[in-house]
Amino acid sequence: AVTAHYLERLGLPRDSMRITGTLKESAEALPCDETERDRIARSLRGRPVWLAASTHEGEEVLVARAHRIAMRVSHRLLLIVAPRHPDRGPDIARALSKDGWSVARRTADEGIEPETEIYVADTVGEMGLWYRLAPISFMGGSFVEIGGHNPFEPAALGSAILHGPHVTNFQDIFERLARVEAARPVGTEKELGESVQKLLSPDRAARMAHAAWEVCSAGADVTDQAVDLILSTLRARA
């Protein structure tokens, strides 16, 4: 609907448009290496986990503060930080370590030990792995003015969704998720930490995750609709 509004402002007649939804709705779930998933799950030894996905500069310090709050009700809680730009991994790990956190980094081949508090997942192509391991995901790019990232990725993989105020890139999707209580906005690191605390209750996280999955699944045929429209238009002009 937002895109249609912009196209209309550029002069495209409204009656020549048809809104089918974003093609991201019908994308396949992100893949993962199941052997690696099992290995990491074993190393967690039943520890609760949450994920800060696709974070940008300035957000890691905020999610770390939220993690401190969440740990008040679960001292074994692990935070996985998956930066949007993995080459920032070493700097993120150094900064968090300087702040007193026990940090491990994936590209340094550092495992998740019982004392590890934050795991920096600074690799490319493994988001499907982290979303499957974490029942709670905070979407990065939303505490800073980036505009957020695609919430259908965690929704398709059974993760409850939290996000900051800056989600203009996916405004329509986040509004749809919010209407069915499948995603929860947070304005500060304190609100984020308290929301993670609440979602550590498996029943609460599972309800949100299921609602998100239903929204995601409802748009599974969007690509087929778009292809049918393109082909019918081409046939009409032939």
mmCIF file of C-alpha atoms in Angstrom, residues 35-207:
data_model
loop_
_atom_site.group_PDB
_atom_site.id
_atom_site.type_symbol
_atom_site.label_atom_id
_atom_site.label_comp_id
_atom_site.label_asym_id
_atom_site.label_seq_id
_atom_site.Cartn_x
_atom_site.Cartn_y
_atom_site.Cartn_z
ATOM 1 C CA THR A 35 24.193 -30.872 11.561
ATOM 2 C CA GLU A 36 25.567 -27.538 12.759
ATOM 3 C CA ARG A 37 22.234 -26.673 14.321
ATOM 4 C CA ASP A 38 22.250 -29.896 16.329
ATOM 5 C CA ARG A 39 25.864 -29.319 17.388
ATOM 6 C CA ILE A 40 25.209 -25.799 18.653
ATOM 7 C CA ALA A 41 21.966 -26.845 20.343
ATOM 8 C CA ARG A 42 23.900 -29.499 22.268
ATOM 9 C CA SER A 43 26.524 -26.939 23.300
ATOM 10 C CA LEU A 44 23.780 -24.717 24.728
ATOM 11 C CA ARG A 45 22.840 -27.440 27.239
ATOM 12 C CA GLY A 46 19.270 -26.192 27.471
ATOM 13 C CA ARG A 47 20.175 -22.536 27.991
ATOM 14 C CA PRO A 48 17.530 -19.956 27.004
ATOM 15 C CA VAL A 49 18.541 -17.909 23.949
ATOM 16 C CA TRP A 50 17.503 -14.734 22.199
ATOM 17 C CA LEU A 51 18.771 -13.141 19.008
ATOM 18 C CA ALA A 52 19.572 -9.604 17.891
ATOM 19 C CA ALA A 53 19.364 -9.995 14.118
ATOM 20 C CA SER A 54 20.963 -7.760 11.476
ATOM 21 C CA THR A 55 22.143 -5.151 13.974
ATOM 22 C CA HIS A 56 23.797 -1.897 12.912
ATOM 23 C CA GLU A 57 26.396 0.305 14.553
ATOM 24 C CA GLY A 58 25.026 1.731 17.788
ATOM 25 C CA GLU A 59 22.525 -1.067 18.359
ATOM 26 C CA GLU A 60 24.828 -3.658 19.916
ATOM 27 C CA VAL A 61 25.376 -1.536 23.021
ATOM 28 C CA LEU A 62 21.593 -1.132 23.370
ATOM 29 C CA VAL A 63 20.800 -4.824 23.023
ATOM 30 C CA ALA A 64 23.611 -5.622 25.483
ATOM 31 C CA ARG A 65 21.951 -3.317 28.042
ATOM 32 C CA ALA A 66 18.643 -5.053 27.348
ATOM 33 C CA HIS A 67 20.397 -8.388 27.853
ATOM 34 C CA ARG A 68 21.573 -7.245 31.284
ATOM 35 C CA ILE A 69 17.961 -6.529 32.231
ATOM 36 C CA ALA A 70 16.689 -9.841 30.853
ATOM 37 C CA MET A 71 19.380 -11.764 32.744
ATOM 38 C CA ARG A 72 17.852 -10.647 36.032
ATOM 39 C CA VAL A 73 15.256 -13.393 35.626
ATOM 40 C CA SER A 74 17.521 -15.879 33.826
ATOM 41 C CA HIS A 75 21.221 -15.660 34.626
ATOM 42 C CA ARG A 76 22.031 -18.401 32.066
ATOM 43 C CA LEU A 77 20.425 -16.456 29.212
ATOM 44 C CA LEU A 78 22.536 -16.233 26.033
ATOM 45 C CA LEU A 79 22.352 -13.359 23.546
ATOM 46 C CA ILE A 80 23.341 -14.063 19.940
ATOM 47 C CA VAL A 81 24.283 -10.902 18.032
ATOM 48 C CA ALA A 82 24.249 -11.313 14.236
ATOM 49 C CA PRO A 83 25.441 -8.000 12.738
ATOM 50 C CA ARG A 84 24.109 -6.881 9.372
ATOM 51 C CA HIS A 85 27.707 -6.342 8.262
ATOM 52 C CA PRO A 86 29.693 -9.324 9.564
ATOM 53 C CA ASP A 87 33.038 -7.576 9.044
ATOM 54 C CA ARG A 88 32.139 -5.515 12.131
ATOM 55 C CA GLY A 89 32.341 -8.691 14.235
ATOM 56 C CA PRO A 90 35.823 -8.145 15.715
ATOM 57 C CA ASP A 91 35.020 -4.535 16.704
ATOM 58 C CA ILE A 92 31.700 -5.575 18.254
ATOM 59 C CA ALA A 93 33.355 -8.348 20.254
ATOM 60 C CA ARG A 94 36.106 -6.022 21.496
ATOM 61 C CA ALA A 95 33.639 -3.342 22.564
ATOM 62 C CA LEU A 96 31.418 -5.818 24.404
ATOM 63 C CA SER A 97 34.411 -7.432 26.116
ATOM 64 C CA LYS A 98 35.609 -3.993 27.210
ATOM 65 C CA ASP A 99 32.201 -3.468 28.808
ATOM 66 C CA GLY A 100 32.735 -6.584 30.897
ATOM 67 C CA TRP A 101 30.837 -9.185 28.898
ATOM 68 C CA SER A 102 32.062 -12.729 28.362
ATOM 69 C CA VAL A 103 32.031 -12.844 24.532
ATOM 70 C CA ALA A 104 32.687 -15.539 21.929
ATOM 71 C CA ARG A 105 32.932 -14.909 18.184
ATOM 72 C CA ARG A 106 32.008 -17.392 15.474
ATOM 73 C CA THR A 107 34.627 -16.488 12.876
ATOM 74 C CA ALA A 108 37.308 -16.819 15.556
ATOM 75 C CA ASP A 109 36.169 -20.448 16.057
ATOM 76 C CA GLU A 110 35.231 -19.682 19.650
ATOM 77 C CA GLY A 111 32.590 -22.026 21.018
ATOM 78 C CA ILE A 112 29.658 -21.247 23.280
ATOM 79 C CA GLU A 113 30.879 -22.121 26.762
ATOM 80 C CA PRO A 114 28.818 -22.143 29.969
ATOM 81 C CA GLU A 115 30.298 -18.738 30.876
ATOM 82 C CA THR A 116 29.617 -17.160 27.459
ATOM 83 C CA GLU A 117 27.078 -14.351 27.790
ATOM 84 C CA ILE A 118 27.079 -12.958 24.241
ATOM 85 C CA TYR A 119 27.900 -14.848 21.035
ATOM 86 C CA VAL A 120 28.800 -12.720 18.008
ATOM 87 C CA ALA A 121 27.588 -14.562 14.897
ATOM 88 C CA ASP A 122 29.705 -12.669 12.359
ATOM 89 C CA THR A 123 29.186 -14.906 9.336
ATOM 90 C CA VAL A 124 27.323 -14.639 6.033
ATOM 91 C CA GLY A 125 24.434 -16.909 5.059
ATOM 92 C CA GLU A 126 23.629 -18.372 8.489
ATOM 93 C CA MET A 127 20.595 -16.349 9.573
ATOM 94 C CA GLY A 128 18.397 -19.418 9.082
ATOM 95 C CA LEU A 129 20.507 -21.164 11.722
ATOM 96 C CA TRP A 130 20.183 -18.385 14.307
ATOM 97 C CA TYR A 131 16.441 -17.898 13.788
ATOM 98 C CA ARG A 132 15.910 -21.640 14.328
ATOM 99 C CA LEU A 133 17.946 -21.636 17.534
ATOM 100 C CA ALA A 134 16.392 -18.501 19.055
ATOM 101 C CA PRO A 135 12.685 -18.450 19.984
ATOM 102 C CA ILE A 136 12.899 -14.643 20.424
ATOM 103 C CA SER A 137 14.329 -12.297 17.772
ATOM 104 C CA PHE A 138 14.910 -8.556 17.925
ATOM 105 C CA MET A 139 15.028 -7.096 14.409
ATOM 106 C CA GLY A 140 18.011 -4.796 13.979
ATOM 107 C CA GLY A 141 18.021 -1.610 11.966
ATOM 108 C CA SER A 142 15.008 -0.500 14.005
ATOM 109 C CA PHE A 143 16.664 1.203 17.006
ATOM 110 C CA VAL A 144 18.628 3.355 14.561
ATOM 111 C CA GLU A 145 17.140 5.102 11.527
ATOM 112 C CA ILE A 146 17.801 2.326 9.012
ATOM 113 C CA GLY A 147 14.154 1.350 8.539
ATOM 114 C CA GLY A 148 14.248 -2.200 9.873
ATOM 115 C CA HIS A 149 14.720 -5.568 8.178
ATOM 116 C CA ASN A 150 12.463 -8.313 6.848
ATOM 117 C CA PRO A 151 10.350 -9.786 9.702
ATOM 118 C CA PHE A 152 9.096 -12.639 7.515
ATOM 119 C CA GLU A 153 12.471 -14.360 7.942
ATOM 120 C CA PRO A 154 12.031 -15.040 11.689
ATOM 121 C CA ALA A 155 8.260 -15.429 11.264
ATOM 122 C CA ALA A 156 8.757 -18.362 8.891
ATOM 123 C CA LEU A 157 11.066 -20.094 11.363
ATOM 124 C CA GLY A 158 9.117 -19.956 14.600
ATOM 125 C CA SER A 159 10.673 -16.962 16.331
ATOM 126 C CA ALA A 160 8.717 -14.311 18.241
ATOM 127 C CA ILE A 161 9.510 -10.815 16.930
ATOM 128 C CA LEU A 162 10.526 -7.630 18.758
ATOM 129 C CA HIS A 163 11.505 -4.387 17.027
ATOM 130 C CA GLY A 164 12.329 -0.750 17.632
ATOM 131 C CA PRO A 165 10.462 2.324 16.323
ATOM 132 C CA HIS A 166 12.212 2.664 12.939
ATOM 133 C CA VAL A 167 10.573 0.136 10.594
ATOM 134 C CA THR A 168 9.593 2.251 7.577
ATOM 135 C CA ASN A 169 11.090 -0.254 5.107
ATOM 136 C CA PHE A 170 8.534 -2.863 6.204
ATOM 137 C CA GLN A 171 5.838 -0.684 7.800
ATOM 138 C CA ASP A 172 2.875 -2.549 6.287
ATOM 139 C CA ILE A 173 4.219 -5.937 7.343
ATOM 140 C CA PHE A 174 4.966 -4.887 10.912
ATOM 141 C CA GLU A 175 1.473 -3.370 11.199
ATOM 142 C CA ARG A 176 -0.088 -6.643 10.036
ATOM 143 C CA LEU A 177 1.993 -8.570 12.544
ATOM 144 C CA ALA A 178 1.093 -6.147 15.334
ATOM 145 C CA ARG A 179 -2.642 -6.514 14.652
ATOM 146 C CA VAL A 180 -2.482 -10.195 15.585
ATOM 147 C CA GLU A 181 0.078 -9.651 18.394
ATOM 148 C CA ALA A 182 2.761 -11.444 16.391
ATOM 149 C CA ALA A 183 5.321 -8.648 16.788
ATOM 150 C CA ARG A 184 5.912 -6.243 19.643
ATOM 151 C CA PRO A 185 7.401 -2.734 19.345
ATOM 152 C CA VAL A 186 9.852 -1.493 21.986
ATOM 153 C CA GLY A 187 11.075 2.066 22.322
ATOM 154 C CA THR A 188 14.078 1.691 24.609
ATOM 155 C CA GLU A 189 16.611 -0.901 25.711
ATOM 156 C CA LYS A 190 14.705 -1.124 29.028
ATOM 157 C CA GLU A 191 11.491 -2.038 27.200
ATOM 158 C CA LEU A 192 13.410 -4.540 25.085
ATOM 159 C CA GLY A 193 14.928 -6.216 28.134
ATOM 160 C CA GLU A 194 11.575 -6.401 29.900
ATOM 161 C CA SER A 195 9.908 -7.822 26.775
ATOM 162 C CA VAL A 196 12.570 -10.513 26.516
ATOM 163 C CA GLN A 197 11.960 -11.317 30.187
ATOM 164 C CA LYS A 198 8.265 -11.873 29.493
ATOM 165 C CA LEU A 199 8.893 -13.950 26.380
ATOM 166 C CA LEU A 200 11.227 -16.285 28.252
ATOM 167 C CA SER A 201 7.956 -17.951 29.202
ATOM 168 C CA PRO A 202 7.772 -20.568 26.394
ATOM 169 C CA ASP A 203 3.980 -20.293 26.099
ATOM 170 C CA ARG A 204 4.110 -16.550 25.418
ATOM 171 C CA ALA A 205 6.874 -16.838 22.834
ATOM 172 C CA ALA A 206 5.121 -19.762 21.142
ATOM 173 C CA ARG A 207 1.833 -17.825 20.822
#
